[in-house]
Short mmCIF file of N, CA and C in Angstrom, two decimals:
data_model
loop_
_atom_site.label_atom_id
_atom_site.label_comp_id
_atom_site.label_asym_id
_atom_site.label_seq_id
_atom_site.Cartn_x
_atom_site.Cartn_y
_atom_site.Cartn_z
N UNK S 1 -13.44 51.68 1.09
CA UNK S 1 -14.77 51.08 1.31
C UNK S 1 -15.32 50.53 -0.01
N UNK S 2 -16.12 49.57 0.20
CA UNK S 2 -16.65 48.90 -0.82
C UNK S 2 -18.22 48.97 -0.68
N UNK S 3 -18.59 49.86 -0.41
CA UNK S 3 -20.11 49.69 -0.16
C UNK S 3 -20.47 50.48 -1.22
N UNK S 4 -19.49 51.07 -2.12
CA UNK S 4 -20.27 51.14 -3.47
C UNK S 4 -20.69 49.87 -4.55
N UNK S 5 -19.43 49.91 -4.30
CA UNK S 5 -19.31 48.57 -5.41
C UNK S 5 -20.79 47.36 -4.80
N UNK S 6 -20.71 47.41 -4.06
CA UNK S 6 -21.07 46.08 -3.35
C UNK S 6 -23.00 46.77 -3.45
N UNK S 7 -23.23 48.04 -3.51
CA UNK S 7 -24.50 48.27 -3.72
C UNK S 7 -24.71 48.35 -5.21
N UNK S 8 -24.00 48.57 -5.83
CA UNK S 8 -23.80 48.47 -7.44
C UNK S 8 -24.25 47.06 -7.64
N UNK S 9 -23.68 45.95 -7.54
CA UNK S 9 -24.24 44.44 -7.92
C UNK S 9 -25.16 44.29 -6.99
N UNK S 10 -25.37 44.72 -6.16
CA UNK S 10 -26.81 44.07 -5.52
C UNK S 10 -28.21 44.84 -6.58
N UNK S 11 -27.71 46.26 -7.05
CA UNK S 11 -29.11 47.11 -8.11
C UNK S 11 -28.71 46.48 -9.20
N UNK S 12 -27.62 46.13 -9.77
CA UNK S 12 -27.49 45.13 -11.38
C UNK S 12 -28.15 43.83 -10.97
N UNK S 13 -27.61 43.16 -9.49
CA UNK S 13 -28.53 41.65 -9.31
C UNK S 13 -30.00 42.09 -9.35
N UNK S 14 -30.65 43.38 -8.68
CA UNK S 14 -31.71 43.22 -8.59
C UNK S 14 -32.60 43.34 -9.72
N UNK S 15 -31.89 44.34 -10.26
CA UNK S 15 -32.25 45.05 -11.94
C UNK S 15 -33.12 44.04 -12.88
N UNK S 16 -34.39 44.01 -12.57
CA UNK S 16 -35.17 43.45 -13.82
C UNK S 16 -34.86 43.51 -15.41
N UNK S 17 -34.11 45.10 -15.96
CA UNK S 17 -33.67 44.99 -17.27
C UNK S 17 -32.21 44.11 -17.63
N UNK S 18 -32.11 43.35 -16.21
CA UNK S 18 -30.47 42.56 -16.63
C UNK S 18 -30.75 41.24 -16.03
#
């Protein structure tokens, strides 16, 4: 499964400090 990964870049995309 990839629903880590795949929630990982959606909190780095969402991530205001990045």
């Amino acid at each position: 499964m990839v629903e880590l990964e795949m929630k990982k870049k959606i909190i780095i995309d969402t991530d205001p400090g990045i």
